Short mmCIF file of C-alpha atoms in Angstrom, two decimals:
data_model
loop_
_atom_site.label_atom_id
_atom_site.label_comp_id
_atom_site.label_asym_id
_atom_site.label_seq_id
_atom_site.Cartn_x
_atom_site.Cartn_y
_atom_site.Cartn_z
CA UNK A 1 195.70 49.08 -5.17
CA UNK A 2 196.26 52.89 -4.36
CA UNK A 3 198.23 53.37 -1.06
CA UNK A 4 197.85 57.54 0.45
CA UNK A 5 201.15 58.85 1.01
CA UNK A 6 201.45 61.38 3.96
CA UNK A 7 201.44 64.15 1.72
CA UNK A 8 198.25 63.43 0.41
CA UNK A 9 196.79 63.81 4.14
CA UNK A 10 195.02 67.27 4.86
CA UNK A 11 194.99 68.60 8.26
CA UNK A 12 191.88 70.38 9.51
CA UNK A 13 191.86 72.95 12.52
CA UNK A 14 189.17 72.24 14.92
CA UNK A 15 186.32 74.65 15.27
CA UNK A 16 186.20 76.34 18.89
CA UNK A 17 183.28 77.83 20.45
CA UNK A 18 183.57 81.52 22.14
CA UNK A 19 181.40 83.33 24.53
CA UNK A 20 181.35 86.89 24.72
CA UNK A 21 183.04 88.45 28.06
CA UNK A 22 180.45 89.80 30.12
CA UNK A 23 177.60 87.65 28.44
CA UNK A 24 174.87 85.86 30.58
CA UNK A 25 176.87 82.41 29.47
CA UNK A 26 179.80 83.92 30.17
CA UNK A 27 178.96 84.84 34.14
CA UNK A 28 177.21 81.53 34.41
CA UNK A 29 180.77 80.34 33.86
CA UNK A 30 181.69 78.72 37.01
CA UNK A 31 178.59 78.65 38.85
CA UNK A 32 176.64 75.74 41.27
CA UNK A 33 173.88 76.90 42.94
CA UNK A 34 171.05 78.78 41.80
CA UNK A 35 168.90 80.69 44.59
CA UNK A 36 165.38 82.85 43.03
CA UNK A 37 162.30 84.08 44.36
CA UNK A 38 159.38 84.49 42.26
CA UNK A 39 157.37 87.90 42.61
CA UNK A 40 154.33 87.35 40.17
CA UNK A 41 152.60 85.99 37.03
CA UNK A 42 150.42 83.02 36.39
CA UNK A 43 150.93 79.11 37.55
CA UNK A 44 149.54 75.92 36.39
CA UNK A 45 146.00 75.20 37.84
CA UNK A 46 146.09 78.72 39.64
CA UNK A 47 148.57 77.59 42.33
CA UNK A 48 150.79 80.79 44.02
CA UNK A 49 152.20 83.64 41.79
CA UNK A 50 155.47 83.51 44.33
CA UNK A 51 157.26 80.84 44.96
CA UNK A 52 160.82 80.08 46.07
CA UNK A 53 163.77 77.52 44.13
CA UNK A 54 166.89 76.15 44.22
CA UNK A 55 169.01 75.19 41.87
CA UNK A 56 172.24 73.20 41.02
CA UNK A 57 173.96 73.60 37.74
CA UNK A 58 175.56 70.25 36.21
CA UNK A 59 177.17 72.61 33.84
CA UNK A 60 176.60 76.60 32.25
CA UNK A 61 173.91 75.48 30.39
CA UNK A 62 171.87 72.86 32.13
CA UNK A 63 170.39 72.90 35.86
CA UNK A 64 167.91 71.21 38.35
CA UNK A 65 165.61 72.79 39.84
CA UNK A 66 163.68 72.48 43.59
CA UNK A 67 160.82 74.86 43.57
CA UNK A 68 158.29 75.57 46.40
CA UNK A 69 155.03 77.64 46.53
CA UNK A 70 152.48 78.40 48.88
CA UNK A 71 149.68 81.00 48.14
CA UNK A 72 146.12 81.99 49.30
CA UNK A 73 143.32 83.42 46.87
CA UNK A 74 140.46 85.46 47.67
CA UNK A 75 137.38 86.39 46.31
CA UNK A 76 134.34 88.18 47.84
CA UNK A 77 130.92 89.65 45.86
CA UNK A 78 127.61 91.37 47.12
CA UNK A 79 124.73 91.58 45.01
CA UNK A 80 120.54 92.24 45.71
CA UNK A 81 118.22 90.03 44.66
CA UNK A 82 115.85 91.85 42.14
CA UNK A 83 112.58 89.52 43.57
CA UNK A 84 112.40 90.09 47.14
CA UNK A 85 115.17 92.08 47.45
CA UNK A 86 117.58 89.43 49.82
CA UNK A 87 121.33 90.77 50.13
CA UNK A 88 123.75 87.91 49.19
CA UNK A 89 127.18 88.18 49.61
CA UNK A 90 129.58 85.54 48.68
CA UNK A 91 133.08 85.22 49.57
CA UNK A 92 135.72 82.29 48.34
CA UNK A 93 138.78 81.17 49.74
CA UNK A 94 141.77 78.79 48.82
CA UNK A 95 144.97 77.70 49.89
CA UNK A 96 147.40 76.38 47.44
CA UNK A 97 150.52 74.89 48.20
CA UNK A 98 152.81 73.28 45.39
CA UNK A 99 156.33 71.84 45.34
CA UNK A 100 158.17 70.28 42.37
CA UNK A 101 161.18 69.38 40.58
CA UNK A 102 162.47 70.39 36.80
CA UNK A 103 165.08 70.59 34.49
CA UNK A 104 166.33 73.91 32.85
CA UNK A 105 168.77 73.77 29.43
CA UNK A 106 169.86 77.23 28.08
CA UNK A 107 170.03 77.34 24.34
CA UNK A 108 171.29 80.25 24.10
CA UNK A 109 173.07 83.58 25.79
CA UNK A 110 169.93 84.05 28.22
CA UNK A 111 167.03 81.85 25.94
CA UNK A 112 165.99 78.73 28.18
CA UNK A 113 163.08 76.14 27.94
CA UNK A 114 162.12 74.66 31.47
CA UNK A 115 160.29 71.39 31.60
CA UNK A 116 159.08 69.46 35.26
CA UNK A 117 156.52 68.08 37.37
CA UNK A 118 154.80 69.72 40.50
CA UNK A 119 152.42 68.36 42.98
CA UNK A 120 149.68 70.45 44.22
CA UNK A 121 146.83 70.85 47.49
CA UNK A 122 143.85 72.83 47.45
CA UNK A 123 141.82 73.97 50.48
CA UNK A 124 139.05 75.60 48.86
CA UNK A 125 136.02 77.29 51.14
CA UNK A 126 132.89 79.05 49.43
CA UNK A 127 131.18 80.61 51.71
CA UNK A 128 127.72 82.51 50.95
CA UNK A 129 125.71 84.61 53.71
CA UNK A 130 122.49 86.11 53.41
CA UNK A 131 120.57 89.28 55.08
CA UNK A 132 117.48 87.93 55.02
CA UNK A 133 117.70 85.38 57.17
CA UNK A 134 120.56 85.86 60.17
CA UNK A 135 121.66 82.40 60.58
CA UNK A 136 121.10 81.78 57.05
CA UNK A 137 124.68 80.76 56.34
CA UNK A 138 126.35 78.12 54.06
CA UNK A 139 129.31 77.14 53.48
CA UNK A 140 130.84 74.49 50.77
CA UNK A 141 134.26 73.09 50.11
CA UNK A 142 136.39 71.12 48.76
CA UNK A 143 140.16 69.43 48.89
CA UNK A 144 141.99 68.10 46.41
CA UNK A 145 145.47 67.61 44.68
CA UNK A 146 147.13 66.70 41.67
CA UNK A 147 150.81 65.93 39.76
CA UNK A 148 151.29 68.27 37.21
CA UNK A 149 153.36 68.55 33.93
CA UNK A 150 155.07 71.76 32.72
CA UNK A 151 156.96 73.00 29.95
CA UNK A 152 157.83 76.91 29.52
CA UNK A 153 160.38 79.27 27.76
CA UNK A 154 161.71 82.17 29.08
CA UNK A 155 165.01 84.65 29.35
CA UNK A 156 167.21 84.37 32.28
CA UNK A 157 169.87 87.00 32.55
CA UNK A 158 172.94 86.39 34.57
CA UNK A 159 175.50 89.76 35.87
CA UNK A 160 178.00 88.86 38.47
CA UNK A 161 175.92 86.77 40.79
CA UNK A 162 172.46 88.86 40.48
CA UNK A 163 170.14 87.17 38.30
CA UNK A 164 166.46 88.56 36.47
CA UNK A 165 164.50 86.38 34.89
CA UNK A 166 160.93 85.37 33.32
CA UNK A 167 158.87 82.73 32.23
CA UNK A 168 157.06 83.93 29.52
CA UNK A 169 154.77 81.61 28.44
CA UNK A 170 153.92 77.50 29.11
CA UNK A 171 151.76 74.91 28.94
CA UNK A 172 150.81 72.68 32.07
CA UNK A 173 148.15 69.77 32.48
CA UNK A 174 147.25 67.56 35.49
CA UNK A 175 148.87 63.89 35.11
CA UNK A 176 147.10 62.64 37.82
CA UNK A 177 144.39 63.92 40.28
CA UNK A 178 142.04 63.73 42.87
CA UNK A 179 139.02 65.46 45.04
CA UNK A 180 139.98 64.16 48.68
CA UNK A 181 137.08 65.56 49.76
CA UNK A 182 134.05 67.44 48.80
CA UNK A 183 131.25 69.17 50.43
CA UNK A 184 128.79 70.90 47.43
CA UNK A 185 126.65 73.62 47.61
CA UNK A 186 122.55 71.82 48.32
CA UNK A 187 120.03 72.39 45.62
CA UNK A 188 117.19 74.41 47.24
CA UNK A 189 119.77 76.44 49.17
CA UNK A 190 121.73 78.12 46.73
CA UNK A 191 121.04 79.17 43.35
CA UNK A 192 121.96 77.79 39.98
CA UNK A 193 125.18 80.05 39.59
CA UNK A 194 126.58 78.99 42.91
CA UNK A 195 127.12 75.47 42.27
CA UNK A 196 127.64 75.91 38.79
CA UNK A 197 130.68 78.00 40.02
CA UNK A 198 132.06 75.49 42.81
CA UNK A 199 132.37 72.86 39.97
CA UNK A 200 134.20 75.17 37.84
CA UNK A 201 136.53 75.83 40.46
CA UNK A 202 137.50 72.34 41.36
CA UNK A 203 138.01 72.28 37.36
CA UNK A 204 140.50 75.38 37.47
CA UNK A 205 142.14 74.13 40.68
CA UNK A 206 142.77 70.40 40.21
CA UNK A 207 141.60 68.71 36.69
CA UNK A 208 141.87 71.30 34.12
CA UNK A 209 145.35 71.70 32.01
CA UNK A 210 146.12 75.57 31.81
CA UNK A 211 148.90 77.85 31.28
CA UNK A 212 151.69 79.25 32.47
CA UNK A 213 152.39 83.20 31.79
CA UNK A 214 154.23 85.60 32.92
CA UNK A 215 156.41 84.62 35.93
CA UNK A 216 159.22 87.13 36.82
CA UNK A 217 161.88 86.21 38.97
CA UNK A 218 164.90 87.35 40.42
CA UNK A 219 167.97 86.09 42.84
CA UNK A 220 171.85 85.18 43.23
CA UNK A 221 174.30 82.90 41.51
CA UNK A 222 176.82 81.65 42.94
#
C-alpha cells in the first residue's frame, strides 16, 4: 500500500471575495431596514403606479419586502351620435388598493430580481350620461379582487443611506380571483361598445395576467 507523507500534502489559499469601496454592495454593508416610495410606472392588473414598502435585509444581498398601494384611475369621453345626433359622454372610475409581500436577492453590485405575491380590490364605476334625455343616466359597476404573482428585475443603487431604484420589466398573473359583485351595463340601454368595454375592464383589473414596467423608486437605508 502507498502511505502520503506530509511533504507530499499541497496547501491551497482560500479564494476571498472583495467589494469595491463605495459600491452599491459595499454601502448596503451593514444595513436593516429598507424604507421606498414608488413615484410611477406600470403594476400588475393596473393597480397604483405609487406605492409605499418596507423592507428588512437578512443580509447585503437578500431582503423582505412589505409593500402597500392605493390608487384611483380615471377616464372620461364625449362623443355625438352621427343618427340623431344624442351627446354621450362617458366617464369611468376605479379604486385600487393592493398590499403584498416579496423577496428581493441582489446578484450583483445593483442587478436584483424581485419575486412575491399581492392581493388586490377594485371599485370600478362606469358611468354614461346622455343629452337627450335629462334623467337619462346609467351607471354600472363592479367589485372584485384577486392574489397575484410577480416576478421582476431591476437596478437598485445604494449611496450612503439614499437609495434610486427601478423595476424594469416583470411578469404578473392572477392566482386566484373573484367578481364580489357586479352590476352590467342593460342591453337596450347602452350600446354594443359599452358593455363590450365593462367586460374588458373586469379582465384588465382582476383575471387577466399582465406586466410589470417601469417602476421607479426612491428612499433611505439604514
Amino acid at each position: 500500500s502507498y502511505a502520503e507523507s506530509d511533504e507530499d500534502v499541497v496547501i491551497l489559499k482560500r479564494s476571498t471575495k472583495g467589494i469595491y469601496e463605495d459600491s452599491s454592495e459595499a454601502n448596503r454593508l451593514g444595513k436593516k431596514v429598507d424604507l421606498n416610495f414608488r413615484l410611477l410606472g406600470i403594476s400588475p392588473n393596473m393597480g397604483p403606479s405609487s406605492a409605499l414598502s418596507a423592507g428588512y435585509y437578512i443580509d447585503r444581498n437578500k431582503l423582505f419586502l412589505l409593500e402597500i398601494g392605493s390608487g384611483k384611475g380615471t377616464y372620461s369621453q364625449s362623443r355625438r351620435e352621427s343618427m340623431n345626433g344624442v351627446s354621450k359622454e362617458f366617464n369611468s372610475e376605479a379604486q385600487v388598493n393592493q398590499i403584498g409581500v416579496h423577496y428581493k436577492q441582489f446578484a450583483g453590485n445593483s442587478f436584483y430580481f424581485r419575486s412575491g405575491i399581492d392581493m388586490q380590490t377594485v371599485d370600478y364605476k362606469y358611468d354614461l350620461t346622455t343629452s337627450f334625455y335629462e334623467s337619462n343616466r346609467e351607471v354600472s359597476s363592479f367589485k372584485g379582487e384577486s392574489v397575484i404573482a410577480s416576478f421582476v428585475i431591476g437596478n437598485q443603487w445604494q449611496w450612503d443611506s439614499f437609495t434610486l431604484g427601478c423595476d424594469w420589466i416583470g411578469l404578473a398573473t392572477p392566482l386566484t380571483h373573484k367578481i364580489s359583485s357586479s352590476k352590467p351595463p342593460q342591453a337596450g340601454e347602452y350600446e354594443t361598445w359599452d358593455i363590450s368595454n365593462f367586460e374588458d375592464m373586469q379582465k384588465k383589473y382582476v383575471t387577466d395576467s399582465s406586466g410589470v414596467l417601469l417602476r421607479f423608486y426612491l428612499g433611505a437605508s439604514f
